Amino acid sequence: YSCNACEQLFSTHQNLRQHRLTVHSDERGFSCMFCDKRFKRRKDINDHIRRVHEKKRDPQACPYCDKVISSKCGLTVHMRTHTGEKPYKCERCPASFAQSSRTALVFHMRTHTGEKPYECGICHSKFAQPSQLKVHTRSHTGEKPYICEDCGACFADKGKLTGHKRTHTGERLFKCDVCGKHFATNEYLKCHKRCHMGAKPYKCEVCGKMFGLRASLAQHSNVHAGERLFKCDVCGKHFATNEYLKCHKRCHMGAKPYKCEVCGKMFGLRASLAQHSNVHAETRPYFCEQCGKTFTQQGALRRHQRIHTGEKPYKCRACERTFTDMSTLRRH
């Protein structure tokens, strides 16, 4: 397929259309992806496509990618992924959305209203979206269905896996508009921006201490009594999550089902095997967003981050002195 404007060749008609749309439409107007006609207004080109070209097409087919949509309304929404149109505006901030109030906009509005209608049946935490509740529930069940193909690390949230993969590729798409630093995920960027603003929006309901990260608050919460809900039926020890309990139980059973293919060493956890594999690969996939220091293990990164947050989650029951890690508490 050859472009009539520049004679560039393409393997598919769809690629040719996309090329015409992106390359041969400039500030002066819009170029038809089916022919070489140009128009000053988007409305004119849309009318032209409907009048001239859509007669030859399936009435429910997208003119941009040929995908056939089951309904006219669905086709209208789908086409916005190509045009970038977002007609549904938030009345409280500049945010806009491609879909109607039943979906993205209504979820967004809850960031302003504070409404959280979805409640966890285990710990009674509340969430604005059902997807958030689903991810949260995995913190109780220990389910981590998203696995990194490069290192074997597991995640409860698909977005976290996407961000983690960038630690292997080095890709950092999100730029801070204050200092210009780049980050692998938008979440990392938002956390970083709090360094500039000094914001600490997460408050401990027990002692009132404030934190810049939700994860820091969650770790801090383990300091207070009653937070370790999962009990070992062998020795009676309590743990903050079901995943920690399952890991601990392997100490009693002596089970080590995961084997390193390089040296043959056995491990009780898939994550431990993945961390061990970094010894052979000489990789350090975990990096600190604050100072750039890298680590071979996620646990080492978490301990290091407490230098920046000032968090000391391990408390001596005798004198109430707090420490950044368990080994220091034991020595104390």
PDB file of C-alpha atoms in Angstrom, residues 77-225:
ATOM      1  CA  VAL A  77     -17.140   5.843  22.307  1.00  0.00           C
ATOM      2  CA  HIS A  78     -14.537   3.639  20.586  1.00  0.00           C
ATOM      3  CA  MET A  79     -13.705   6.303  17.973  1.00  0.00           C
ATOM      4  CA  ARG A  80     -12.705   8.674  20.774  1.00  0.00           C
ATOM      5  CA  THR A  81      -9.655   6.471  21.389  1.00  0.00           C
ATOM      6  CA  HIS A  82      -8.457   7.647  17.948  1.00  0.00           C
ATOM      7  CA  THR A  83      -9.665  11.267  17.967  1.00  0.00           C
ATOM      8  CA  GLY A  84      -8.768  12.007  21.592  1.00  0.00           C
ATOM      9  CA  GLU A  85     -12.196  13.566  22.138  1.00  0.00           C
ATOM     10  CA  LYS A  86     -13.238  13.741  25.823  1.00  0.00           C
ATOM     11  CA  PRO A  87     -16.658  15.430  25.966  1.00  0.00           C
ATOM     12  CA  TYR A  88     -17.507  14.652  29.596  1.00  0.00           C
ATOM     13  CA  LYS A  89     -16.053  17.376  31.829  1.00  0.00           C
ATOM     14  CA  CYS A  90     -15.582  17.360  35.591  1.00  0.00           C
ATOM     15  CA  GLU A  91     -17.324  20.390  37.126  1.00  0.00           C
ATOM     16  CA  ARG A  92     -14.725  20.703  39.891  1.00  0.00           C
ATOM     17  CA  CYS A  93     -11.398  20.352  38.055  1.00  0.00           C
ATOM     18  CA  PRO A  94     -10.039  20.392  34.451  1.00  0.00           C
ATOM     19  CA  ALA A  95     -10.280  16.590  34.072  1.00  0.00           C
ATOM     20  CA  SER A  96     -12.277  15.262  31.101  1.00  0.00           C
ATOM     21  CA  PHE A  97     -13.340  11.786  29.975  1.00  0.00           C
ATOM     22  CA  ALA A  98     -14.302   9.936  26.804  1.00  0.00           C
ATOM     23  CA  GLN A  99     -17.106   7.902  28.366  1.00  0.00           C
ATOM     24  CA  SER A 100     -20.384   8.789  30.033  1.00  0.00           C
ATOM     25  CA  SER A 101     -21.114   9.339  33.713  1.00  0.00           C
ATOM     26  CA  ARG A 102     -21.714   5.647  34.335  1.00  0.00           C
ATOM     27  CA  THR A 103     -18.003   4.857  34.145  1.00  0.00           C
ATOM     28  CA  ALA A 104     -14.841   6.959  34.404  1.00  0.00           C
ATOM     29  CA  LEU A 105     -16.447  10.294  35.312  1.00  0.00           C
ATOM     30  CA  VAL A 106     -18.486   8.947  38.216  1.00  0.00           C
ATOM     31  CA  PHE A 107     -15.400   7.214  39.636  1.00  0.00           C
ATOM     32  CA  HIS A 108     -13.408  10.426  39.224  1.00  0.00           C
ATOM     33  CA  MET A 109     -16.056  12.494  41.023  1.00  0.00           C
ATOM     34  CA  ARG A 110     -15.550  10.321  44.091  1.00  0.00           C
ATOM     35  CA  THR A 111     -12.057  11.803  44.435  1.00  0.00           C
ATOM     36  CA  HIS A 112     -13.848  15.088  45.178  1.00  0.00           C
ATOM     37  CA  THR A 113     -16.817  13.784  47.193  1.00  0.00           C
ATOM     38  CA  GLY A 114     -14.871  11.177  49.171  1.00  0.00           C
ATOM     39  CA  GLU A 115     -17.590   8.599  48.476  1.00  0.00           C
ATOM     40  CA  LYS A 116     -16.347   5.014  48.929  1.00  0.00           C
ATOM     41  CA  PRO A 117     -19.272   2.607  48.462  1.00  0.00           C
ATOM     42  CA  TYR A 118     -17.248  -0.616  48.130  1.00  0.00           C
ATOM     43  CA  GLU A 119     -16.308  -2.217  51.473  1.00  0.00           C
ATOM     44  CA  CYS A 120     -13.856  -5.034  52.230  1.00  0.00           C
ATOM     45  CA  GLY A 121     -15.640  -7.861  54.037  1.00  0.00           C
ATOM     46  CA  ILE A 122     -12.481  -8.772  55.978  1.00  0.00           C
ATOM     47  CA  CYS A 123     -11.078  -5.491  57.349  1.00  0.00           C
ATOM     48  CA  HIS A 124     -13.935  -3.103  56.380  1.00  0.00           C
ATOM     49  CA  SER A 125     -11.676  -0.751  54.397  1.00  0.00           C
ATOM     50  CA  LYS A 126     -13.671   1.231  51.837  1.00  0.00           C
ATOM     51  CA  PHE A 127     -12.927   2.055  48.206  1.00  0.00           C
ATOM     52  CA  ALA A 128     -14.275   4.276  45.445  1.00  0.00           C
ATOM     53  CA  GLN A 129     -14.046   1.645  42.694  1.00  0.00           C
ATOM     54  CA  PRO A 130     -14.749  -2.110  42.579  1.00  0.00           C
ATOM     55  CA  SER A 131     -11.380  -2.686  40.902  1.00  0.00           C
ATOM     56  CA  GLN A 132      -9.639  -1.075  43.896  1.00  0.00           C
ATOM     57  CA  LEU A 133     -11.502  -3.393  46.270  1.00  0.00           C
ATOM     58  CA  LYS A 134     -10.533  -6.412  44.157  1.00  0.00           C
ATOM     59  CA  VAL A 135      -6.830  -5.503  44.315  1.00  0.00           C
ATOM     60  CA  HIS A 136      -7.066  -4.767  48.057  1.00  0.00           C
ATOM     61  CA  THR A 137      -8.703  -8.147  48.768  1.00  0.00           C
ATOM     62  CA  ARG A 138      -5.567  -9.808  47.430  1.00  0.00           C
ATOM     63  CA  SER A 139      -3.630  -8.326  50.379  1.00  0.00           C
ATOM     64  CA  HIS A 140      -5.675 -10.680  52.574  1.00  0.00           C
ATOM     65  CA  THR A 141      -5.691 -13.723  50.301  1.00  0.00           C
ATOM     66  CA  GLY A 142      -2.059 -13.384  49.215  1.00  0.00           C
ATOM     67  CA  GLU A 143      -3.091 -13.754  45.576  1.00  0.00           C
ATOM     68  CA  LYS A 144      -0.586 -12.252  43.132  1.00  0.00           C
ATOM     69  CA  PRO A 145      -1.721 -13.269  39.641  1.00  0.00           C
ATOM     70  CA  TYR A 146       0.558 -10.944  37.661  1.00  0.00           C
ATOM     71  CA  ILE A 147       4.051 -12.407  37.168  1.00  0.00           C
ATOM     72  CA  CYS A 148       7.104 -10.710  35.654  1.00  0.00           C
ATOM     73  CA  GLU A 149       8.487 -12.911  32.868  1.00  0.00           C
ATOM     74  CA  ASP A 150      11.982 -11.479  33.366  1.00  0.00           C
ATOM     75  CA  CYS A 151      12.573 -12.125  37.077  1.00  0.00           C
ATOM     76  CA  GLY A 152       9.537 -14.032  38.394  1.00  0.00           C
ATOM     77  CA  ALA A 153       8.362 -11.249  40.731  1.00  0.00           C
ATOM     78  CA  CYS A 154       4.621 -11.443  41.462  1.00  0.00           C
ATOM     79  CA  PHE A 155       2.107  -8.612  41.860  1.00  0.00           C
ATOM     80  CA  ALA A 156      -1.506  -8.244  42.948  1.00  0.00           C
ATOM     81  CA  ASP A 157      -2.037  -5.255  40.639  1.00  0.00           C
ATOM     82  CA  LYS A 158      -1.460  -5.277  36.857  1.00  0.00           C
ATOM     83  CA  GLY A 159      -0.386  -1.624  36.970  1.00  0.00           C
ATOM     84  CA  LYS A 160       2.350  -2.462  39.477  1.00  0.00           C
ATOM     85  CA  LEU A 161       3.626  -5.201  37.148  1.00  0.00           C
ATOM     86  CA  THR A 162       3.714  -2.710  34.253  1.00  0.00           C
ATOM     87  CA  GLY A 163       5.717  -0.271  36.361  1.00  0.00           C
ATOM     88  CA  HIS A 164       8.026  -3.033  37.605  1.00  0.00           C
ATOM     89  CA  LYS A 165       8.818  -4.151  34.041  1.00  0.00           C
ATOM     90  CA  ARG A 166      10.288  -0.727  33.391  1.00  0.00           C
ATOM     91  CA  THR A 167      12.964  -1.462  36.010  1.00  0.00           C
ATOM     92  CA  HIS A 168      14.256  -4.061  33.537  1.00  0.00           C
ATOM     93  CA  THR A 169      13.937  -1.925  30.402  1.00  0.00           C
ATOM     94  CA  GLY A 170      15.062   1.322  32.057  1.00  0.00           C
ATOM     95  CA  GLU A 171      12.049   3.079  30.530  1.00  0.00           C
ATOM     96  CA  ARG A 172      10.923   6.187  32.461  1.00  0.00           C
ATOM     97  CA  LEU A 173       8.013   7.898  30.732  1.00  0.00           C
ATOM     98  CA  PHE A 174       6.784  10.180  33.513  1.00  0.00           C
ATOM     99  CA  LYS A 175       8.582  13.513  33.959  1.00  0.00           C
ATOM    100  CA  CYS A 176       8.480  15.834  36.970  1.00  0.00           C
ATOM    101  CA  ASP A 177       7.590  19.340  35.768  1.00  0.00           C
ATOM    102  CA  VAL A 178       9.435  20.854  38.748  1.00  0.00           C
ATOM    103  CA  CYS A 179      12.910  19.306  38.529  1.00  0.00           C
ATOM    104  CA  GLY A 180      12.766  17.348  35.251  1.00  0.00           C
ATOM    105  CA  LYS A 181      13.448  13.940  36.808  1.00  0.00           C
ATOM    106  CA  HIS A 182      11.855  10.937  35.059  1.00  0.00           C
ATOM    107  CA  PHE A 183      10.047   7.986  36.642  1.00  0.00           C
ATOM    108  CA  ALA A 184       8.880   4.540  35.563  1.00  0.00           C
ATOM    109  CA  THR A 185       5.264   4.991  36.698  1.00  0.00           C
ATOM    110  CA  ASN A 186       2.854   7.838  37.330  1.00  0.00           C
ATOM    111  CA  GLU A 187       2.526   6.605  40.927  1.00  0.00           C
ATOM    112  CA  TYR A 188       6.281   7.040  41.477  1.00  0.00           C
ATOM    113  CA  LEU A 189       6.037  10.530  39.979  1.00  0.00           C
ATOM    114  CA  LYS A 190       3.188  11.519  42.302  1.00  0.00           C
ATOM    115  CA  CYS A 191       5.127  10.208  45.295  1.00  0.00           C
ATOM    116  CA  HIS A 192       8.218  12.141  44.192  1.00  0.00           C
ATOM    117  CA  LYS A 193       6.272  15.396  43.791  1.00  0.00           C
ATOM    118  CA  ARG A 194       5.463  15.301  47.489  1.00  0.00           C
ATOM    119  CA  CYS A 195       9.166  16.011  48.092  1.00  0.00           C
ATOM    120  CA  HIS A 196       8.649  19.403  46.442  1.00  0.00           C
ATOM    121  CA  MET A 197       5.321  20.094  48.127  1.00  0.00           C
ATOM    122  CA  GLY A 198       6.137  18.617  51.535  1.00  0.00           C
ATOM    123  CA  ALA A 199       2.738  16.903  51.402  1.00  0.00           C
ATOM    124  CA  LYS A 200       1.948  14.061  53.807  1.00  0.00           C
ATOM    125  CA  PRO A 201      -1.700  13.199  53.126  1.00  0.00           C
ATOM    126  CA  TYR A 202      -1.835   9.823  54.901  1.00  0.00           C
ATOM    127  CA  LYS A 203      -2.572   9.946  58.636  1.00  0.00           C
ATOM    128  CA  CYS A 204      -2.277   7.147  61.199  1.00  0.00           C
ATOM    129  CA  GLU A 205      -5.615   6.970  63.026  1.00  0.00           C
ATOM    130  CA  VAL A 206      -3.904   5.628  66.165  1.00  0.00           C
ATOM    131  CA  CYS A 207      -1.057   8.085  66.821  1.00  0.00           C
ATOM    132  CA  GLY A 208      -1.704  10.855  64.271  1.00  0.00           C
ATOM    133  CA  LYS A 209       1.646  10.512  62.498  1.00  0.00           C
ATOM    134  CA  MET A 210       1.545  11.692  58.870  1.00  0.00           C
ATOM    135  CA  PHE A 211       3.091   9.992  55.827  1.00  0.00           C
ATOM    136  CA  GLY A 212       3.723  10.925  52.211  1.00  0.00           C
ATOM    137  CA  LEU A 213       3.066   7.390  50.952  1.00  0.00           C
ATOM    138  CA  ARG A 214       0.135   5.054  51.578  1.00  0.00           C
ATOM    139  CA  ALA A 215       2.609   2.149  51.726  1.00  0.00           C
ATOM    140  CA  SER A 216       4.592   3.904  54.467  1.00  0.00           C
ATOM    141  CA  LEU A 217       1.413   4.331  56.499  1.00  0.00           C
ATOM    142  CA  ALA A 218       0.538   0.657  56.017  1.00  0.00           C
ATOM    143  CA  GLN A 219       3.976  -0.428  57.244  1.00  0.00           C
ATOM    144  CA  HIS A 220       3.804   1.976  60.189  1.00  0.00           C
ATOM    145  CA  SER A 221       0.381   0.625  61.183  1.00  0.00           C
ATOM    146  CA  ASN A 222       1.978  -2.704  62.108  1.00  0.00           C
ATOM    147  CA  VAL A 223       3.621  -0.933  65.058  1.00  0.00           C
ATOM    148  CA  HIS A 224       0.271  -0.676  66.792  1.00  0.00           C
ATOM    149  CA  ALA A 225      -1.363  -3.626  68.526  1.00  0.00           C
TER     150      ALA A 225
END
